[in-house]
Short mmCIF file of C-alpha atoms in Angstrom, two decimals:
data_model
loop_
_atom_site.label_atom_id
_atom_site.label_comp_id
_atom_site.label_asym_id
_atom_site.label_seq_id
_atom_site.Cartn_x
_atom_site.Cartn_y
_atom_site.Cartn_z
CA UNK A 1 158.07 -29.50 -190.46
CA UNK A 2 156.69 -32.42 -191.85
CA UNK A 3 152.91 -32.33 -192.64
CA UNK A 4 152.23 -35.64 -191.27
CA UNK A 5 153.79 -34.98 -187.91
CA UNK A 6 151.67 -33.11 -185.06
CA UNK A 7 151.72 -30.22 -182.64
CA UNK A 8 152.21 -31.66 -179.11
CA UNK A 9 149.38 -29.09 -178.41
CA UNK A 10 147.13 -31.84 -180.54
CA UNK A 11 148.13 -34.69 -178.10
CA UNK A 12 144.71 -36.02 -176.17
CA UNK A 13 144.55 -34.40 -172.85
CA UNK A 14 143.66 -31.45 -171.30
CA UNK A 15 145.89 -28.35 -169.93
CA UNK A 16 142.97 -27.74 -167.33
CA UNK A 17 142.75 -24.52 -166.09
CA UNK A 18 144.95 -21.26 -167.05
CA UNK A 19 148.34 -21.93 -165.21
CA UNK A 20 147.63 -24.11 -162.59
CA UNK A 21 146.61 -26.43 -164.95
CA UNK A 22 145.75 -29.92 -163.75
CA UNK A 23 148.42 -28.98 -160.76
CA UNK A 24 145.57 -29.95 -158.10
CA UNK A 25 144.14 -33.33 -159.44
CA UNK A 26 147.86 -34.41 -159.13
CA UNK A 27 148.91 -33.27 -155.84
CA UNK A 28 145.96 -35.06 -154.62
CA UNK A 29 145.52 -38.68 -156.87
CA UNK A 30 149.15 -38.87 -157.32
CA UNK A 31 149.70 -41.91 -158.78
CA UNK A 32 145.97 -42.72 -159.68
CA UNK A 33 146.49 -38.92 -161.38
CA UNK A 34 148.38 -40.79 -164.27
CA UNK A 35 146.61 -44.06 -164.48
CA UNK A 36 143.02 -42.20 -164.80
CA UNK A 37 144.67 -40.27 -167.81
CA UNK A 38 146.30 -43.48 -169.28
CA UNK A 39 142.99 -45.58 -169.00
CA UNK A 40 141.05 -42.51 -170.87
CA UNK A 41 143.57 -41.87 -173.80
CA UNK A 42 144.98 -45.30 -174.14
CA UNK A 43 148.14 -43.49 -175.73
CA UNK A 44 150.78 -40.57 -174.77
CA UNK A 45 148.86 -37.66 -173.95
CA UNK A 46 149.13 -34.09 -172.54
CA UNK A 47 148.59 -31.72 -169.31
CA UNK A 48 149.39 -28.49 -167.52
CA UNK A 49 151.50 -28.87 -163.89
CA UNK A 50 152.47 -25.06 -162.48
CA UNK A 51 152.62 -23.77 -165.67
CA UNK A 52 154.07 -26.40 -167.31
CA UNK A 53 153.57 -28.00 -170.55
CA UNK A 54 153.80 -31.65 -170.32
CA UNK A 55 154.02 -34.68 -172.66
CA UNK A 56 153.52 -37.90 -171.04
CA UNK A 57 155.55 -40.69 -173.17
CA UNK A 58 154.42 -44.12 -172.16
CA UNK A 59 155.71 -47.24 -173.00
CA UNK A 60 159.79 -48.91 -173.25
CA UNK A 61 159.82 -47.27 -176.71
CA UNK A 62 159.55 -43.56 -175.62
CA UNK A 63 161.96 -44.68 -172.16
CA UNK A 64 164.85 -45.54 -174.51
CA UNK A 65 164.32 -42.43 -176.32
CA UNK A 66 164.05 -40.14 -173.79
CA UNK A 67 166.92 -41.83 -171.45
CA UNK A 68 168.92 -43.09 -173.65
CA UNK A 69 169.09 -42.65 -177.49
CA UNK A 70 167.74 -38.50 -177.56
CA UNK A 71 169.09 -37.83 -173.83
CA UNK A 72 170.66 -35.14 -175.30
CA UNK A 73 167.43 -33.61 -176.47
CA UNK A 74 166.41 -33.48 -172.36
CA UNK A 75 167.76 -32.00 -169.35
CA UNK A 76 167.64 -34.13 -165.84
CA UNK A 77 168.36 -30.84 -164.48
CA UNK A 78 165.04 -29.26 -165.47
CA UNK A 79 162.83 -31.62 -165.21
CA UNK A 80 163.64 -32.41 -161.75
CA UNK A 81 163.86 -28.76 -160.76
CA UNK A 82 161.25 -28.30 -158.75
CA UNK A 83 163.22 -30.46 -156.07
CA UNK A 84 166.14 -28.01 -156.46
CA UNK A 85 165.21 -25.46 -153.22
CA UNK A 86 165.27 -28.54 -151.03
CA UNK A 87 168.06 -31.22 -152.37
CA UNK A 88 169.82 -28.87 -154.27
CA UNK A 89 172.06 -29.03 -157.36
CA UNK A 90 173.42 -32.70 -156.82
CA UNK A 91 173.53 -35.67 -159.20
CA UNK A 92 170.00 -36.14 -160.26
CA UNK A 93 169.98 -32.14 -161.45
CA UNK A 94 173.12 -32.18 -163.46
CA UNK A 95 173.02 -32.74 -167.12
CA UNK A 96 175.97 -33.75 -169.81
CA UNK A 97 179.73 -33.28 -169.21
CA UNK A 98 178.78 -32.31 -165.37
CA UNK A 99 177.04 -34.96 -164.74
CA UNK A 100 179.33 -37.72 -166.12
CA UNK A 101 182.38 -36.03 -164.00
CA UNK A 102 180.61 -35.95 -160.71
CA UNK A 103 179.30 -39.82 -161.64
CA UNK A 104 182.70 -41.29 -162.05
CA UNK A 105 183.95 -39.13 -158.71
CA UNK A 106 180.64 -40.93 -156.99
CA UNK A 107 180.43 -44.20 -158.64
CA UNK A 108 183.87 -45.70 -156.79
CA UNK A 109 181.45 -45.74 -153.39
CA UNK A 110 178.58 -48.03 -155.05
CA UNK A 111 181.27 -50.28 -156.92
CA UNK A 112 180.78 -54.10 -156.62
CA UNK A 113 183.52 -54.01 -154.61
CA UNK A 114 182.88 -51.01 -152.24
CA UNK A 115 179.18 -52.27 -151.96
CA UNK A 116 180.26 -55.72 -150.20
CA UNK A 117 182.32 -54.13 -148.15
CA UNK A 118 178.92 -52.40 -146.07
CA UNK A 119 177.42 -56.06 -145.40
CA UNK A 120 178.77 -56.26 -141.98
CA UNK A 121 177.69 -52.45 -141.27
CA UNK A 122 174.12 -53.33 -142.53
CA UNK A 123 173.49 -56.94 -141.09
CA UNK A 124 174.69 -55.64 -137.44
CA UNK A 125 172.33 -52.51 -138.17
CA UNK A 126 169.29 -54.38 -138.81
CA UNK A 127 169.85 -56.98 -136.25
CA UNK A 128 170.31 -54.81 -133.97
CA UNK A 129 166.81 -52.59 -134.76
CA UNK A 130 164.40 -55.14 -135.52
CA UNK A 131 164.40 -56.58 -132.36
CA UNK A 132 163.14 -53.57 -131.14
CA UNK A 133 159.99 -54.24 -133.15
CA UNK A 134 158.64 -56.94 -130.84
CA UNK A 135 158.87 -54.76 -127.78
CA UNK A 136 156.41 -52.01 -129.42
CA UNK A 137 153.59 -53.99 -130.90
CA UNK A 138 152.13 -52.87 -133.36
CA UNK A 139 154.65 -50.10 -135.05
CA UNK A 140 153.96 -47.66 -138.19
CA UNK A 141 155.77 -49.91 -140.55
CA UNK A 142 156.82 -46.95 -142.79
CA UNK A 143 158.13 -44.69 -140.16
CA UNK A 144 160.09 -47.70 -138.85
CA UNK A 145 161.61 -48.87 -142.13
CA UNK A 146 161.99 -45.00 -142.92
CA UNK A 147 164.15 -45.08 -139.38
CA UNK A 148 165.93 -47.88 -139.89
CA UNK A 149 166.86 -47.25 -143.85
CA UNK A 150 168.47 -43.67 -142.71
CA UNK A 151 170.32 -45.18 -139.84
CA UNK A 152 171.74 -47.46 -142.42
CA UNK A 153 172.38 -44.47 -144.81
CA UNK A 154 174.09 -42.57 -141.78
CA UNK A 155 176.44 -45.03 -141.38
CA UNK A 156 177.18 -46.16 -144.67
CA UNK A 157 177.26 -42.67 -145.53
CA UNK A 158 178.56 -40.77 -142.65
CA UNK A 159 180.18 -43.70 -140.63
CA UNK A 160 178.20 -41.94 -137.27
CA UNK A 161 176.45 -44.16 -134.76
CA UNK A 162 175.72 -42.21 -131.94
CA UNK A 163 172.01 -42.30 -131.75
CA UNK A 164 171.24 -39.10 -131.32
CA UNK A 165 173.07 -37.47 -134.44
CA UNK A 166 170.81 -40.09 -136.48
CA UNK A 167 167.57 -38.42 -134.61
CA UNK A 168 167.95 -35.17 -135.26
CA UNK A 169 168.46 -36.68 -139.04
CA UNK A 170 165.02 -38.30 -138.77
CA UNK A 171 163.67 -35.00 -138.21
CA UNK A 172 165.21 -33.26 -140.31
CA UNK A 173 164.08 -35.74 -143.20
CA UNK A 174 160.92 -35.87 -141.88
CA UNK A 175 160.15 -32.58 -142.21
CA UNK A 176 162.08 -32.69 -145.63
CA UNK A 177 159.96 -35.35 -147.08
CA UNK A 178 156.60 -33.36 -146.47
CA UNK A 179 157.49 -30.07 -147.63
CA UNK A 180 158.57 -32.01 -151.15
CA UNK A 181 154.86 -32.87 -151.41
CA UNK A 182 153.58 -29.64 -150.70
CA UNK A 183 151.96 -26.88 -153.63
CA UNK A 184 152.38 -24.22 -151.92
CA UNK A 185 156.10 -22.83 -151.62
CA UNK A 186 156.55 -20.16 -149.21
CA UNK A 187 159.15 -20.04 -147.33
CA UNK A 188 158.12 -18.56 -144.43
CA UNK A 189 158.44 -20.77 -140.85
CA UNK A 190 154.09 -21.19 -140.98
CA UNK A 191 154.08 -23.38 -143.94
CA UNK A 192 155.19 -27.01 -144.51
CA UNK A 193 157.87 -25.71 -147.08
CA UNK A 194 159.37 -23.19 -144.93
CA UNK A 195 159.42 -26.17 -142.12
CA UNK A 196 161.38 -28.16 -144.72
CA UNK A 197 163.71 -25.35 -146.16
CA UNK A 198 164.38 -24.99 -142.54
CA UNK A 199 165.43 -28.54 -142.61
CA UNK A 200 167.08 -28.80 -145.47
CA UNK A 201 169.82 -25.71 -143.89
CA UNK A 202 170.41 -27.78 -140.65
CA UNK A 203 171.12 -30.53 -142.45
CA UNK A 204 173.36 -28.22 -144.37
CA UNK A 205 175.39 -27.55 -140.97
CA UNK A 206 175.34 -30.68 -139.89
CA UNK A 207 176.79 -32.43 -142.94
CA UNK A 208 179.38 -29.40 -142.71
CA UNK A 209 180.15 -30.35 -139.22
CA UNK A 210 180.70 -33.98 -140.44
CA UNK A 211 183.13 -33.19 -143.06
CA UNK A 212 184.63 -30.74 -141.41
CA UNK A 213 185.57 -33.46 -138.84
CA UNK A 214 186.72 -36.00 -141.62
CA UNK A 215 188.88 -33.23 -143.49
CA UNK A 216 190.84 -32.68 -140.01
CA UNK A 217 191.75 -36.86 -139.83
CA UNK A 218 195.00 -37.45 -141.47
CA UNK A 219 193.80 -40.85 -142.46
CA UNK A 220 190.17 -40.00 -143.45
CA UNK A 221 190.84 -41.62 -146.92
CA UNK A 222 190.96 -44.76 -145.33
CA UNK A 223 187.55 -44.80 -143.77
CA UNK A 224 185.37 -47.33 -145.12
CA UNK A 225 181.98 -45.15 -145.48
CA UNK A 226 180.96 -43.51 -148.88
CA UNK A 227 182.25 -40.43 -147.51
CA UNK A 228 185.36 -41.63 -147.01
CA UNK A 229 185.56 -42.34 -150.80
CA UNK A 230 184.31 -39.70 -152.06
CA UNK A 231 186.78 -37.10 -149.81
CA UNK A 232 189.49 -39.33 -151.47
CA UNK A 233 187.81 -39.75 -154.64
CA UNK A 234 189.86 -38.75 -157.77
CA UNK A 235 189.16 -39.31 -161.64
CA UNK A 236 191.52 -39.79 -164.28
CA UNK A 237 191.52 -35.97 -164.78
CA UNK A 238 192.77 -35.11 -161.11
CA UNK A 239 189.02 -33.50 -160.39
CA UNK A 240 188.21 -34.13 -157.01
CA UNK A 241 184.73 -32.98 -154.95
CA UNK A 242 185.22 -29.87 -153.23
CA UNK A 243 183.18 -29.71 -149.72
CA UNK A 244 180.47 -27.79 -151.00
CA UNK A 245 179.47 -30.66 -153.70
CA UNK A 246 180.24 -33.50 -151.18
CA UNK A 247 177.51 -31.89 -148.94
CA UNK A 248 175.34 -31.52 -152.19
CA UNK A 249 175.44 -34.84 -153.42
CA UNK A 250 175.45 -36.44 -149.36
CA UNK A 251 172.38 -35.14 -149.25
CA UNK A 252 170.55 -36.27 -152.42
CA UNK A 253 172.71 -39.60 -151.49
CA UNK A 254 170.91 -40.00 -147.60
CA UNK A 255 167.37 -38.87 -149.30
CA UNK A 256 167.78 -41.22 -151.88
CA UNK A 257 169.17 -44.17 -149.98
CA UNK A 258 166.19 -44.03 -147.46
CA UNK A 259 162.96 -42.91 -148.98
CA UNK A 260 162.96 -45.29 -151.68
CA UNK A 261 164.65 -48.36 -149.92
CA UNK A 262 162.14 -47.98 -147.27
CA UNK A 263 159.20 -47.33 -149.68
CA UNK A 264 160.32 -50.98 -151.24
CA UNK A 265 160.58 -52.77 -148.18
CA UNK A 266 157.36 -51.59 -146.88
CA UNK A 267 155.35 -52.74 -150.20
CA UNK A 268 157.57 -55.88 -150.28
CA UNK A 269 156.54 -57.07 -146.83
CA UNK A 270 153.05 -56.03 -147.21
CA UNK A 271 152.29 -58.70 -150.33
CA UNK A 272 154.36 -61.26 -148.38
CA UNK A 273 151.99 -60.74 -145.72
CA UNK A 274 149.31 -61.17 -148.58
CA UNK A 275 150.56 -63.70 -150.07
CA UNK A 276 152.13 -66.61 -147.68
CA UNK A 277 152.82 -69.42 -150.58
CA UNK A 278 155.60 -66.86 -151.53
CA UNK A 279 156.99 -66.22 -147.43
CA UNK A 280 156.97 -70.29 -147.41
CA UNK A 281 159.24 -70.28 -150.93
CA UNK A 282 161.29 -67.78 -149.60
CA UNK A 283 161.74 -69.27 -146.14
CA UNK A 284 162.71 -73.04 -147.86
CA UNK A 285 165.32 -71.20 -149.82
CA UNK A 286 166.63 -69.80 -146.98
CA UNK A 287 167.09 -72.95 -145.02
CA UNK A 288 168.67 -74.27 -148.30
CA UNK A 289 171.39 -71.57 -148.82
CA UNK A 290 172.21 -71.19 -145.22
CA UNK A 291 172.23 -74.96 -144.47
CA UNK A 292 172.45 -73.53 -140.70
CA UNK A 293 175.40 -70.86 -141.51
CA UNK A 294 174.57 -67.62 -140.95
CA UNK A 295 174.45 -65.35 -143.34
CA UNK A 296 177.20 -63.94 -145.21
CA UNK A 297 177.34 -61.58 -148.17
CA UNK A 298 178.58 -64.39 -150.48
CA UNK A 299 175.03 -66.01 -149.89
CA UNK A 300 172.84 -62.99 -151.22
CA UNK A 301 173.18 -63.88 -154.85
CA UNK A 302 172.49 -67.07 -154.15
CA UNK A 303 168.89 -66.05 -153.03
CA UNK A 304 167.49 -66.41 -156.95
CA UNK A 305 163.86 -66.18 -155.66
CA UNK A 306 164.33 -63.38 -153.41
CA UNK A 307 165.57 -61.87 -156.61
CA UNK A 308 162.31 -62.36 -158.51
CA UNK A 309 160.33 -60.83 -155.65
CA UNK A 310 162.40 -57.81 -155.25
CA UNK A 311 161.45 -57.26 -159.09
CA UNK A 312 158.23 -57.52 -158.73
CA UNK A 313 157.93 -55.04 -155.64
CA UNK A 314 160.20 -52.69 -158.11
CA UNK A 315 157.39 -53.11 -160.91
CA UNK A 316 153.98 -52.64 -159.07
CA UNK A 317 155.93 -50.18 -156.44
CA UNK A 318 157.86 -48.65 -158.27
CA UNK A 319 160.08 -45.90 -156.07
CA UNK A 320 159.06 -42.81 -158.21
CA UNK A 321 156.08 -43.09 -160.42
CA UNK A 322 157.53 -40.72 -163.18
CA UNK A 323 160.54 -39.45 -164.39
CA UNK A 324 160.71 -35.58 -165.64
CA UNK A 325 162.68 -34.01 -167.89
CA UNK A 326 163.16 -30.70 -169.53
CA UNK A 327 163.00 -30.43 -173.52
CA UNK A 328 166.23 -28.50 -174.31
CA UNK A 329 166.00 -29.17 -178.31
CA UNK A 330 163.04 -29.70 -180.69
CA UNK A 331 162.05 -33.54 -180.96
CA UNK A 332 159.68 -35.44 -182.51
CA UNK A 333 157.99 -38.52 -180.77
CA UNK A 334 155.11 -40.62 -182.02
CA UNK A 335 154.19 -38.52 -184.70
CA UNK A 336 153.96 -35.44 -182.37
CA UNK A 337 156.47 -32.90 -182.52
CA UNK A 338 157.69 -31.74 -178.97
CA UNK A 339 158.98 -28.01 -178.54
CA UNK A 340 161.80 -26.58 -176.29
CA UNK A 341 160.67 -25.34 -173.23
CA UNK A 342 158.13 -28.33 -172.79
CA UNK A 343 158.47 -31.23 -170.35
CA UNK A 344 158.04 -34.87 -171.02
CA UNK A 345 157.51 -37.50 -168.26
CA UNK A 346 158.05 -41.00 -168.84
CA UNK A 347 156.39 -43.67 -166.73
CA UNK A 348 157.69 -46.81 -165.06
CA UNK A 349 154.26 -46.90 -163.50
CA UNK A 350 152.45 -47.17 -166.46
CA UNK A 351 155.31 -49.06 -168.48
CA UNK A 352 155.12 -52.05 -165.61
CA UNK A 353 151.75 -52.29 -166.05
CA UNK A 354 151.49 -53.13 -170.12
CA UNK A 355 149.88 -56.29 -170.80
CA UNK A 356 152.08 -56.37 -174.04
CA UNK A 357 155.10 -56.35 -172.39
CA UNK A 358 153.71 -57.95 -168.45
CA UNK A 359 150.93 -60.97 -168.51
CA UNK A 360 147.98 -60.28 -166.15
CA UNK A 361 150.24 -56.93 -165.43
CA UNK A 362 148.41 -56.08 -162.06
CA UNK A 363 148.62 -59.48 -160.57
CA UNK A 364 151.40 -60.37 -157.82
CA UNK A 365 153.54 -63.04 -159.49
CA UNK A 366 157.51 -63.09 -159.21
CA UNK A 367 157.58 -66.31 -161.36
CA UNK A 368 156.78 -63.73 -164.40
CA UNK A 369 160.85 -62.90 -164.05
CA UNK A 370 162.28 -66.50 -163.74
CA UNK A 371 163.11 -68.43 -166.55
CA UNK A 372 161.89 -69.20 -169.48
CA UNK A 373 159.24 -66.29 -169.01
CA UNK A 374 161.92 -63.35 -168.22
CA UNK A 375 159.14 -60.77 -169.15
CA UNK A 376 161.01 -58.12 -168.28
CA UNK A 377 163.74 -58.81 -170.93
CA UNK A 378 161.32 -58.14 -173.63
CA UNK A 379 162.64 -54.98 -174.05
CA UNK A 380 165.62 -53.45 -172.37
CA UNK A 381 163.41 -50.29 -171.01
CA UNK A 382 160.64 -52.39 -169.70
CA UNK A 383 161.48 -52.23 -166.04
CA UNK A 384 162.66 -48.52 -164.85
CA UNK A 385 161.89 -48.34 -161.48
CA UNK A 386 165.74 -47.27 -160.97
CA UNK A 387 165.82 -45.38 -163.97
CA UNK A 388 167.73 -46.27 -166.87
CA UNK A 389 170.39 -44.86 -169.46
CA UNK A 390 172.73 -41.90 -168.18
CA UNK A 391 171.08 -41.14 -164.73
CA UNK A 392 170.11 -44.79 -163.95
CA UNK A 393 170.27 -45.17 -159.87
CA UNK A 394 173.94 -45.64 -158.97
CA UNK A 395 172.61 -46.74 -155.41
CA UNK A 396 170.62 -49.99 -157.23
CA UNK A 397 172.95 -52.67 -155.91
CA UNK A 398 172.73 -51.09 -152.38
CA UNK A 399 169.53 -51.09 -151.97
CA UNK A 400 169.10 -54.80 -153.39
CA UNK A 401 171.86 -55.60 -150.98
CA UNK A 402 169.80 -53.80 -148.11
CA UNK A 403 166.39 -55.58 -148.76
CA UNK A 404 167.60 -59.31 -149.19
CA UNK A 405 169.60 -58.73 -145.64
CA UNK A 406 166.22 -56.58 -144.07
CA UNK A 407 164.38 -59.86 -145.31
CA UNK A 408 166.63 -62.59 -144.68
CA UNK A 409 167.24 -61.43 -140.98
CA UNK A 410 162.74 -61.33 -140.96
CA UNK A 411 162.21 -65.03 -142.43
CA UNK A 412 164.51 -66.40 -140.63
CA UNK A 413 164.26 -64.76 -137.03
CA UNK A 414 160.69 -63.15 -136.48
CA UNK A 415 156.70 -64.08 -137.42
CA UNK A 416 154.99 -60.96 -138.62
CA UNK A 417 151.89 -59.89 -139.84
CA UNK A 418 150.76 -56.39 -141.70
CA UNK A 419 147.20 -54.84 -141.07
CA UNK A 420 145.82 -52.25 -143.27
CA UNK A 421 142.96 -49.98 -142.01
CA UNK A 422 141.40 -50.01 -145.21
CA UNK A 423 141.58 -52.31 -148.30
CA UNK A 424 143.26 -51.63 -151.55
CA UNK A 425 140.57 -51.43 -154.25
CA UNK A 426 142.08 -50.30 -157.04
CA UNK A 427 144.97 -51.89 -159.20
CA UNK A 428 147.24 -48.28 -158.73
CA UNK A 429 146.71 -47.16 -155.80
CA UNK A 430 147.87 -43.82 -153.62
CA UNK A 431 150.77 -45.72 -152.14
CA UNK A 432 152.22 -43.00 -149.63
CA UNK A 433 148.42 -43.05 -148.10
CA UNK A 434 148.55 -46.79 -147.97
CA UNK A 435 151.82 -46.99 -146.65
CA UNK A 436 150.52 -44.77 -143.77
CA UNK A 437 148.16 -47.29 -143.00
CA UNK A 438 150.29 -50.31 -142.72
CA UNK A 439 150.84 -51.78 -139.19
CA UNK A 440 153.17 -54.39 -138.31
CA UNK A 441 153.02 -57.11 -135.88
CA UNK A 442 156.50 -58.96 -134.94
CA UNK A 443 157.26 -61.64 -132.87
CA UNK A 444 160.72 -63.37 -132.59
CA UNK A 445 160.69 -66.91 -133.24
#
């Protein structure tokens, strides 16, 4: 080894305590767990989670080497492992010549052209729900976005509507969601996790049900849903998804199409709310584009400000604060050499909130992404909240799609106003116990 590079034991940081390491402090700060350690050390630094040996990497330097240019060096797959007992072994934990087989079988359902082909599905789906929102003054904005993000996944996904099959999905996510969050991992019926294992099984027999169903139509490759496509989906190799993977990756699909759509809406309409020089922009451009047409998918691209927002929401909110992976080869990183069987976590958090890559990085300001500023194109790893290189979010587009259509239909239909029971004090903040503050007032115009 060269003398002049480092242990990754040397790293600043602390492992904390034997084993359990610094597993507490993170289950409850969360996000703030990260920034605390980032304002202390200034740098990449260490710590202990379960056991683990970690290396955080901060900065668009150490994103493009661990997605991209050394993803070799680092397994998705077991980084992400701990998610394995309740998503199971679906895209996001598949590494290498796996992974890029199941991606192409997937990736026909979030192509361009696939993608505009939901619009009508979605705008009929939201205009349909949020006029339920004035009726029930004021509603738990995140359980309602949560609700109406996995009704859209259902029938993107699924092509269901009856309301009760999306219900029982509700729970079943519900319940999902909390026992993700939870240290403790028994899985007994008493605790959390067993609550969500339990879950995680009937959603098991209900996506077989589904398929089941869709195997048994003679025309079921004609169906317009993402399951449609990927029960007819075949590569250039013949491979096609057996009905064991399309439940697999159905489920990490309906987790993933939800949670962090709704997560994005719910921060997006709270600094609206916060900031109404930006809900009047937004509101002029939409009288502009629409000229008194309604809207039509051919009009979303057209919504350049919208655009800017949704960026910002992505880099001050963004959907998962860190991205784990497992270190399957030796590597060397900023003069510290980084063993097999370590971790390393990279950060869009912290990345979106340099001030040498993002001016004033924990103000509000959209503008920062329009022209001639474009700070995110600095670097081409500066802005990760969807990942980047290999295992970047297929689902991207969709969601984009999703959000300018949730918004549109609110600027242009409803007045609406979010209360918070407490203020935000610091500039990262514990977002999922924000979020279960927010309250949302809606009136239609």
């Amino acid at each position: 080894m060269n003398q002049t590079v480092k242990s990754a034991e040397e790293l600043p940081g602390s492992f904390g305590m034997p084993f359990l390491g610094e597993t507490l402090e993170l289950f409850t700060q969360q996000e703030q767990f990260y920034w605390k350690h980032f304002l202390l050390y200034q740098t990449h630094f260490k710590t202990q989670i379960m056991g683990r040996k970690i290396a955080c990497l901060i900065g668009p330097d150490a994103n493009q080497f661990v997605l991209k240019d050394h993803a070799e060096n680092f397994s998705s797959k077991v980084g992400w492992s701990i998610l394995e007992p309740l998503l199971g072994k679906g895209i996001l934990l598949q590494d290498g010549q796996q992974h890029q087989t199941i991606r192409k079988l997937i990736y026909p359902a979030f192509h361009a052209q696939a993608v505009a082909s939901y619009f009508d599905i979605i705008q009929s789906t939201v205009e349909q729900f949020l006029d339920s929102w004035t009726e029930r003054n004021p509603i738990f904005l995140i359980d309602e976005l949560r609700q109406l993000t996995l009704l859209i996944a259902c029938r993107l996904l699924l092509g269901t509507k009856a309301e009760q099959e999306v219900k029982t999905l509700i729970q079943y996510f519900s319940e999902l969601i909390v026992g993700i969050r939870t240290v403790l991992r028994w899985d007994i019926p008493s605790t959390k996790f067993g609550r969500a294992m339990n879950a995680r099984r009937q959603l098991e027999v209900f996506l077989y049900s589904i398929v089941e169903q869709r195997r048994k139509q003679e025309n079921f490759s004609e169906d317009q849903d993402v399951l449609g496509l990927l029960l007819s989906s075949t590569d250039e190799d013949g491979n096609q998804l057996n009905d064991s993977e399309i439940i697999t990756q159905s489920l990490q699909l309906l987790f993933g199409g939800h949670e962090t759509t709704a997560k994005l809406l719910c921060w997006t309409l709270l600094e609206l709310s916060s900031h109404p020089n930006w809900s009047k922009k937004l509101q002029d451009e939409q009288t502009e584009v629409l000229d008194s047409h309604s809207l039509r998918f051919s009009h979303l691209k057209q919504f350049i400000l919208m655009g800017y927002l949704f960026k910002e929401v992505e880099r001050l909110y963004p959907p998962i604060y860190t991205i784990p992976r497992g270190v399957i080869q030796d590597v060397e990183y900023a003069g510290y050499a980084v063993p097999k069987g370590w971790y390393v976590v990279v950060s869009p958090l912290l990345t979106h909130r340099l001030s040498e890559f993002y001016s004033e990085p924990h103000d509000f300001n959209p503008n920062r992404f329009s022209p001639p500023h474009k700070e995110d194109k600095q670097h081409p790893f500066a802005l990760i909240g969807f990942g980047g290189g290999v295992h970047r979010c297929l689902g991207h587009e969709l969601a984009q799609m999703e959000i300018k259509v949730i918004l549109s239909t609110l600027l242009r239909r409803y007045r609406w106003q979010i209360m918070l029971g407490s203020p935000v004090n610091m500039p990262v903040c514990q977002t999922s116990k924000v979020e279960r503050e927010m309250r949302l007032w809606c009136k239609k115009i």
